[in-house]
DNA sequence: GGTGAAACTTCTAATAA
DNA sequence: TTATTAGAAGTTTCACC
């Protein structure tokens, strides 16, 4: 697919929708001094181009009782087992992200849990996977940045 | 604040909105065999309770030319500098997440970049922060899970 | 490309059950 | 708590710039 070219208007539309996906197109139109129809067409184009993949709610996992975040580095006995281990990892609930990485670890996961005890259970499941040599856990004491909007701004400035 | 109790209907509403925040309440109502007004009231309550913090677009960063993901572990010269270093990290564009952690590293970051060269520039900025002893980079070769919906299902099953 | 208006759909709040 | 309802608001299409 040819690279999609976004202009300033697209950026501003994305900017408002990143903040709140339910921002009415009429509001966006008013702010950008264009018609609501134009906003609609542009959003549709970005969806069709695959720039906008979807939209999702941001929930307060703390309020839901899941405040514990850990990162787990996984060492494999053998790199050839990567695919198999990833499939097993995919089956473990509360492992929310997994990356195959170069560097210290072979695979790198993020775990979201209720508490220490719960996290321990999840990490044991990781350790139990055949082909996993050992794991190394980093517990998050405090989350500091998580700013999709700022990332978009940085990207737009460069584009 | 008292812990908010979500029932099965709330779960299902969240479930549909997590998939697509712009799902019309009328559609949700039809599927759950309740009225759109009820959906509206429940969503509003969950927003007021702070369970729903907001909503955001999912963009294809690959298509935007930002396919490179790295995790960077940061070692500090002195733990007392954590706050200062975090503030500096916050100022670096393309560092999208930072966690204070126990375990191997003092601080742990996620970096989103265009390519290796770009990532190198960002990591140099991390290294240059006063109080940072050294950093250790893990490059993501492949992202494997990232499923908010499955996490929600796991949480709902437990609640 | 964009607009503006029409037709259609959805939201939202008040009322009633 | 939920349903109904009706007016307000938003979306989406399209003929025309």
Short mmCIF file of C-alpha atoms (C1' of nucleotides) in Angstrom, two decimals:
data_model
loop_
_atom_site.label_atom_id
_atom_site.label_comp_id
_atom_site.label_asym_id
_atom_site.label_seq_id
_atom_site.Cartn_x
_atom_site.Cartn_y
_atom_site.Cartn_z
CA UNK A 1 0.00 0.00 0.00
CA UNK A 2 1.20 3.47 -0.86
CA UNK A 3 2.15 5.54 2.13
CA UNK A 4 -0.74 7.61 3.28
CA UNK A 5 -0.12 11.30 3.46
CA UNK A 6 -1.76 13.09 6.37
CA UNK A 7 -2.13 16.82 6.34
CA UNK A 8 -2.50 19.29 9.17
CA UNK A 9 -6.27 18.88 9.23
CA UNK A 10 -5.97 15.12 9.59
CA UNK A 11 -3.53 15.64 12.44
CA UNK A 12 -5.89 17.90 14.26
CA UNK A 13 -8.78 15.51 13.78
CA UNK A 14 -6.70 12.63 15.14
CA UNK A 15 -5.59 14.84 17.95
CA UNK A 16 -9.11 15.47 19.12
CA UNK A 17 -10.22 11.89 18.65
CA UNK A 18 -7.20 10.52 20.51
CA UNK A 19 -8.25 12.59 23.47
CA UNK A 20 -11.83 11.38 23.23
CA UNK A 21 -13.09 9.11 20.49
CA UNK A 22 -16.63 10.20 21.04
CA UNK A 23 -15.94 13.83 20.29
CA UNK A 24 -18.77 14.72 17.91
CA UNK A 25 -17.66 15.42 14.37
CA UNK A 26 -19.70 18.60 14.57
CA UNK A 27 -17.49 19.82 17.42
CA UNK A 28 -14.34 18.96 15.53
CA UNK A 29 -15.72 20.73 12.47
CA UNK A 30 -16.52 23.84 14.45
CA UNK A 31 -13.05 23.97 15.96
CA UNK A 32 -11.26 23.41 12.66
CA UNK A 33 -13.64 25.66 10.73
CA UNK A 34 -14.60 22.97 8.27
CA UNK A 35 -17.84 21.12 7.71
CA UNK A 36 -18.88 18.05 9.63
CA UNK A 37 -19.11 16.20 6.34
CA UNK A 38 -15.43 16.81 5.71
CA UNK A 39 -14.48 15.47 9.12
CA UNK A 40 -16.55 12.42 8.41
CA UNK A 41 -14.96 11.80 5.03
CA UNK A 42 -11.45 12.23 6.38
CA UNK A 43 -11.99 9.92 9.33
CA UNK A 44 -13.45 7.35 6.98
CA UNK A 45 -10.43 7.63 4.70
CA UNK A 46 -8.02 7.18 7.59
CA UNK A 47 -9.98 4.14 8.66
CA UNK A 48 -9.91 2.71 5.17
CA UNK A 49 -6.20 3.39 4.87
CA UNK A 50 -5.71 1.49 8.11
CA UNK A 51 -4.17 4.44 9.93
CA UNK A 52 -7.02 4.29 12.41
CA UNK A 53 -7.26 0.67 13.46
CA UNK A 54 -9.96 1.10 16.04
CA UNK A 55 -10.90 2.72 19.26
CA UNK A 56 -10.87 1.55 22.81
CA UNK A 57 -11.90 2.54 26.28
CA UNK A 58 -9.38 3.48 28.90
CA UNK A 59 -10.36 1.84 32.16
CA UNK A 60 -9.07 2.45 35.64
CA UNK A 61 -7.59 -0.93 36.44
CA UNK A 62 -6.73 0.28 39.89
CA UNK A 63 -10.41 0.84 40.61
CA UNK A 64 -11.16 -2.59 39.21
CA UNK A 65 -8.72 -4.03 41.72
CA UNK A 66 -5.86 -4.71 39.32
CA UNK A 67 -3.20 -2.25 40.34
CA UNK A 68 -0.20 -4.51 40.10
CA UNK A 69 2.04 -4.25 37.03
CA UNK A 70 5.13 -6.34 36.47
CA UNK A 71 7.47 -6.78 33.58
CA UNK A 72 8.91 -10.24 33.14
CA UNK A 73 11.98 -11.05 31.09
CA UNK A 74 12.00 -14.63 29.83
CA UNK A 75 15.12 -16.63 29.03
CA UNK A 76 14.62 -19.59 26.72
CA UNK A 77 16.61 -22.79 26.79
CA UNK A 78 16.77 -22.54 23.04
CA UNK A 79 15.83 -19.73 20.68
CA UNK A 80 14.20 -22.17 18.31
CA UNK A 81 11.43 -22.62 20.84
CA UNK A 82 10.38 -18.98 20.61
CA UNK A 83 7.25 -19.61 18.59
CA UNK A 84 6.07 -22.43 20.83
CA UNK A 85 6.69 -20.45 24.01
CA UNK A 86 4.91 -17.40 22.64
CA UNK A 87 1.86 -19.51 21.92
CA UNK A 88 1.89 -20.80 25.50
CA UNK A 89 2.32 -17.27 26.84
CA UNK A 90 -0.66 -16.19 24.79
CA UNK A 91 -2.78 -18.67 26.71
CA UNK A 92 -1.94 -17.18 30.10
CA UNK A 93 -4.50 -14.65 31.24
CA UNK A 94 -3.22 -11.36 32.64
CA UNK A 95 -0.16 -11.40 30.43
CA UNK A 96 -1.14 -8.40 28.38
CA UNK A 97 1.85 -7.84 26.16
CA UNK A 98 4.67 -10.04 24.91
CA UNK A 99 7.60 -9.03 22.74
CA UNK A 100 10.29 -11.12 21.14
CA UNK A 101 13.42 -9.12 21.87
CA UNK A 102 17.11 -8.89 21.27
CA UNK A 103 19.24 -7.92 24.21
CA UNK A 104 19.11 -9.37 27.65
CA UNK A 105 15.96 -11.45 27.31
CA UNK A 106 14.50 -13.61 24.59
CA UNK A 107 10.93 -12.68 25.34
CA UNK A 108 9.61 -9.84 27.34
CA UNK A 109 6.14 -9.67 28.92
CA UNK A 110 3.92 -7.29 30.76
CA UNK A 111 1.73 -8.73 33.47
CA UNK A 112 -1.29 -7.05 35.03
CA UNK A 113 -2.44 -8.55 38.33
CA UNK A 114 -4.45 -7.96 41.49
CA UNK A 115 -1.54 -8.13 43.89
CA UNK A 116 1.79 -9.75 44.61
CA UNK A 117 0.29 -13.16 45.26
CA UNK A 118 -1.68 -13.08 42.05
CA UNK A 119 1.35 -11.92 40.08
CA UNK A 120 3.36 -14.77 41.55
CA UNK A 121 0.83 -17.27 40.24
CA UNK A 122 1.03 -15.78 36.77
CA UNK A 123 4.80 -15.73 36.76
CA UNK A 124 4.87 -19.36 37.90
CA UNK A 125 2.81 -20.19 34.86
CA UNK A 126 5.40 -18.49 32.72
CA UNK A 127 8.19 -20.41 34.43
CA UNK A 128 6.33 -23.66 33.89
CA UNK A 129 6.25 -23.35 30.13
CA UNK A 130 8.38 -26.00 28.46
CA UNK A 131 11.42 -24.39 26.94
CA UNK A 132 11.58 -21.53 29.43
CA UNK A 133 14.91 -21.55 31.19
CA UNK A 134 14.21 -18.88 33.76
CA UNK A 135 12.48 -15.53 34.20
CA UNK A 136 13.38 -12.25 35.76
CA UNK A 137 10.70 -10.00 37.20
CA UNK A 138 10.61 -6.26 37.53
CA UNK A 139 7.82 -4.88 39.63
CA UNK A 140 6.43 -1.50 38.72
CA UNK A 141 6.24 0.75 41.76
CA UNK A 142 4.93 3.70 39.87
CA UNK A 143 3.82 4.39 36.33
CA UNK A 144 4.96 7.72 35.14
CA UNK A 145 4.27 8.45 31.49
CA UNK A 146 1.71 7.01 29.23
CA UNK A 147 0.87 9.71 26.85
CA UNK A 148 -0.45 8.71 23.50
CA UNK A 149 -1.31 12.27 22.75
CA UNK A 150 2.20 13.52 23.26
CA UNK A 151 3.53 10.75 21.05
CA UNK A 152 1.18 11.84 18.29
CA UNK A 153 2.37 15.42 18.64
CA UNK A 154 5.96 14.32 18.33
CA UNK A 155 5.11 12.28 15.27
CA UNK A 156 3.15 15.08 13.63
CA UNK A 157 5.95 17.53 14.20
CA UNK A 158 8.25 15.23 12.26
CA UNK A 159 5.94 14.22 9.43
CA UNK B 1 -14.54 5.99 47.27
CA UNK B 2 -16.48 2.80 47.79
CA UNK B 3 -15.61 0.03 45.44
CA UNK B 4 -17.86 0.08 42.45
CA UNK B 5 -19.77 -3.10 41.83
CA UNK B 6 -20.19 -4.03 38.18
CA UNK B 7 -22.78 -6.55 37.15
CA UNK B 8 -22.95 -8.75 34.10
CA UNK B 9 -24.72 -6.07 32.07
CA UNK B 10 -21.99 -3.56 32.83
CA UNK B 11 -19.40 -6.10 31.76
CA UNK B 12 -21.11 -6.67 28.48
CA UNK B 13 -21.45 -2.97 27.84
CA UNK B 14 -17.76 -2.45 28.55
CA UNK B 15 -16.99 -5.41 26.38
CA UNK B 16 -18.66 -3.90 23.36
CA UNK B 17 -17.26 -0.43 23.96
CA UNK B 18 -13.73 -1.75 24.45
CA UNK B 19 -13.99 -3.29 21.01
CA UNK B 20 -15.30 -0.07 19.51
CA UNK B 21 -16.05 3.03 21.53
CA UNK B 22 -18.35 4.36 18.87
CA UNK B 23 -20.72 1.43 19.01
CA UNK B 24 -24.12 3.12 19.17
CA UNK B 25 -25.88 2.66 22.48
CA UNK B 26 -28.91 1.53 20.50
CA UNK B 27 -26.90 -1.39 19.12
CA UNK B 28 -25.67 -2.34 22.56
CA UNK B 29 -29.22 -2.11 23.87
CA UNK B 30 -30.52 -4.35 21.12
CA UNK B 31 -27.89 -6.98 21.77
CA UNK B 32 -28.39 -6.99 25.53
CA UNK B 33 -32.17 -6.73 25.24
CA UNK B 34 -32.36 -3.59 27.33
CA UNK B 35 -33.20 -0.03 26.40
CA UNK B 36 -30.75 2.47 25.04
CA UNK B 37 -31.58 4.71 27.97
CA UNK B 38 -30.35 2.04 30.36
CA UNK B 39 -27.10 1.71 28.47
CA UNK B 40 -26.71 5.43 28.63
CA UNK B 41 -27.33 5.58 32.38
CA UNK B 42 -24.90 2.76 33.08
CA UNK B 43 -22.13 4.18 30.97
CA UNK B 44 -22.58 7.51 32.67
CA UNK B 45 -22.39 5.88 36.07
CA UNK B 46 -19.21 4.06 35.18
CA UNK B 47 -17.75 7.34 33.95
CA UNK B 48 -18.75 9.10 37.14
CA UNK B 49 -17.32 6.29 39.23
CA UNK B 50 -14.07 6.72 37.33
CA UNK B 51 -14.07 3.15 36.02
CA UNK B 52 -14.16 4.53 32.50
CA UNK B 53 -11.42 7.13 32.36
CA UNK B 54 -11.70 7.93 28.71
CA UNK B 55 -11.41 6.59 25.23
CA UNK B 56 -8.69 6.62 22.68
CA UNK B 57 -7.95 5.75 19.08
CA UNK B 58 -5.74 2.85 18.18
CA UNK B 59 -3.45 3.96 15.39
CA UNK B 60 -1.22 1.90 13.16
CA UNK B 61 2.17 3.30 14.09
CA UNK B 62 3.77 1.06 11.53
CA UNK B 63 1.81 2.82 8.79
CA UNK B 64 2.79 6.15 10.27
CA UNK B 65 6.42 5.12 9.92
CA UNK B 66 7.08 4.37 13.57
CA UNK B 67 7.54 0.64 13.66
CA UNK B 68 10.46 0.49 16.04
CA UNK B 69 9.82 -0.43 19.66
CA UNK B 70 12.51 -0.71 22.30
CA UNK B 71 12.47 -1.20 26.02
CA UNK B 72 15.19 0.55 27.94
CA UNK B 73 16.23 -0.32 31.46
CA UNK B 74 17.79 2.61 33.30
CA UNK B 75 20.32 2.30 36.12
CA UNK B 76 20.64 5.32 38.38
CA UNK B 77 23.77 6.43 40.16
CA UNK B 78 21.63 7.00 43.19
CA UNK B 79 18.05 6.04 43.92
CA UNK B 80 17.39 9.41 45.48
CA UNK B 81 17.56 10.93 42.01
CA UNK B 82 14.57 8.95 40.79
CA UNK B 83 12.16 11.84 40.81
CA UNK B 84 14.53 14.17 38.99
CA UNK B 85 15.38 11.60 36.35
CA UNK B 86 11.72 10.77 35.76
CA UNK B 87 11.00 14.42 35.14
CA UNK B 88 13.80 14.56 32.58
CA UNK B 89 12.56 11.37 30.95
CA UNK B 90 9.12 12.90 30.69
CA UNK B 91 10.58 15.63 28.55
CA UNK B 92 11.98 13.25 25.95
CA UNK B 93 9.62 12.73 23.04
CA UNK B 94 9.03 9.16 21.88
CA UNK B 95 9.50 7.76 25.37
CA UNK B 96 5.92 6.61 25.77
CA UNK B 97 5.97 4.83 29.10
CA UNK B 98 8.21 4.96 32.15
CA UNK B 99 7.97 2.85 35.28
CA UNK B 100 9.85 3.05 38.53
CA UNK B 101 10.70 -0.57 39.21
CA UNK B 102 12.23 -2.93 41.69
CA UNK B 103 14.40 -5.65 40.28
CA UNK B 104 17.14 -5.28 37.78
CA UNK B 105 16.56 -1.66 36.78
CA UNK B 106 15.62 1.47 38.65
CA UNK B 107 13.51 2.86 35.87
CA UNK B 108 12.11 1.12 32.88
CA UNK B 109 10.99 2.84 29.67
CA UNK B 110 9.29 2.06 26.43
CA UNK B 111 10.51 3.89 23.35
CA UNK B 112 8.67 4.20 20.06
CA UNK B 113 10.82 5.29 17.13
CA UNK B 114 11.09 5.41 13.35
CA UNK B 115 14.11 3.15 13.07
CA UNK B 116 17.34 2.08 14.71
CA UNK B 117 19.05 5.40 14.12
CA UNK B 118 16.14 7.33 15.58
CA UNK B 119 15.98 5.01 18.58
CA UNK B 120 19.68 5.51 19.15
CA UNK B 121 19.16 9.26 19.36
CA UNK B 122 16.41 8.81 21.92
CA UNK B 123 18.43 6.39 24.02
CA UNK B 124 21.39 8.80 23.95
CA UNK B 125 19.10 11.42 25.42
CA UNK B 126 18.25 8.99 28.20
CA UNK B 127 21.94 8.27 28.81
CA UNK B 128 22.67 11.97 28.96
CA UNK B 129 20.36 12.65 31.86
CA UNK B 130 22.25 13.63 34.97
CA UNK B 131 22.05 10.86 37.52
CA UNK B 132 21.70 8.08 34.95
CA UNK B 133 24.49 5.59 35.39
CA UNK B 134 23.85 3.49 32.33
CA UNK B 135 21.04 2.00 30.26
CA UNK B 136 20.33 -1.36 28.77
CA UNK B 137 18.26 -1.66 25.63
CA UNK B 138 16.02 -4.45 24.46
CA UNK B 139 14.79 -4.19 20.91
CA UNK B 140 11.41 -5.61 20.12
CA UNK B 141 11.55 -7.85 17.07
CA UNK B 142 7.93 -8.78 17.18
CA UNK B 143 4.96 -7.79 19.26
CA UNK B 144 2.80 -10.70 20.09
CA UNK B 145 -0.07 -9.98 22.46
CA UNK B 146 -1.79 -6.80 23.20
CA UNK B 147 -5.28 -7.71 24.02
CA UNK B 148 -7.23 -5.39 26.22
CA UNK B 149 -10.37 -7.32 25.53
CA UNK B 150 -8.96 -10.58 26.78
CA UNK B 151 -7.71 -8.88 29.91
CA UNK B 152 -11.19 -7.57 30.56
CA UNK B 153 -12.61 -11.04 30.13
CA UNK B 154 -10.15 -12.44 32.62
CA UNK B 155 -11.00 -9.71 35.07
CA UNK B 156 -14.74 -10.18 34.64
CA UNK B 157 -14.44 -13.88 35.21
CA UNK B 158 -12.81 -13.20 38.55
CA UNK B 159 -15.00 -10.38 39.81
"C1'" DG C 1 -10.79 18.14 -2.74
"C1'" DG C 2 -14.83 20.94 0.08
"C1'" DT C 3 -19.75 22.63 1.44
"C1'" DG C 4 -24.43 22.84 3.12
"C1'" DA C 5 -28.68 20.99 3.62
"C1'" DA C 6 -31.79 16.97 3.87
"C1'" DA C 7 -32.81 12.51 5.63
"C1'" DC C 8 -31.73 9.44 8.88
"C1'" DT C 9 -29.86 7.76 13.24
"C1'" DT C 10 -28.53 8.31 17.86
"C1'" DC C 11 -28.31 10.66 22.29
"C1'" DT C 12 -30.09 12.33 26.42
"C1'" DA C 13 -33.02 13.75 30.05
"C1'" DA C 14 -37.48 13.78 31.96
"C1'" DT C 15 -41.23 11.17 33.19
"C1'" DA C 16 -43.52 7.20 34.50
"C1'" DA C 17 -43.62 2.51 36.02
"C1'" DT D 1 -33.45 0.34 38.54
"C1'" DT D 2 -35.37 0.25 34.10
"C1'" DA D 3 -38.43 1.61 30.09
"C1'" DT D 4 -40.55 4.97 27.22
"C1'" DT D 5 -40.69 8.89 24.76
"C1'" DA D 6 -39.74 13.05 22.37
"C1'" DG D 7 -36.92 16.89 21.35
"C1'" DA D 8 -32.02 17.89 20.63
"C1'" DA D 9 -27.93 16.59 18.58
"C1'" DG D 10 -24.97 14.04 15.51
"C1'" DT D 11 -24.08 11.35 11.31
"C1'" DT D 12 -24.00 10.51 6.60
"C1'" DT D 13 -25.07 11.20 1.90
"C1'" DC D 14 -25.26 13.87 -2.14
"C1'" DA D 15 -25.94 17.50 -5.47
"C1'" DC D 16 -23.20 21.29 -6.33
"C1'" DC D 17 -19.12 24.29 -5.86
#
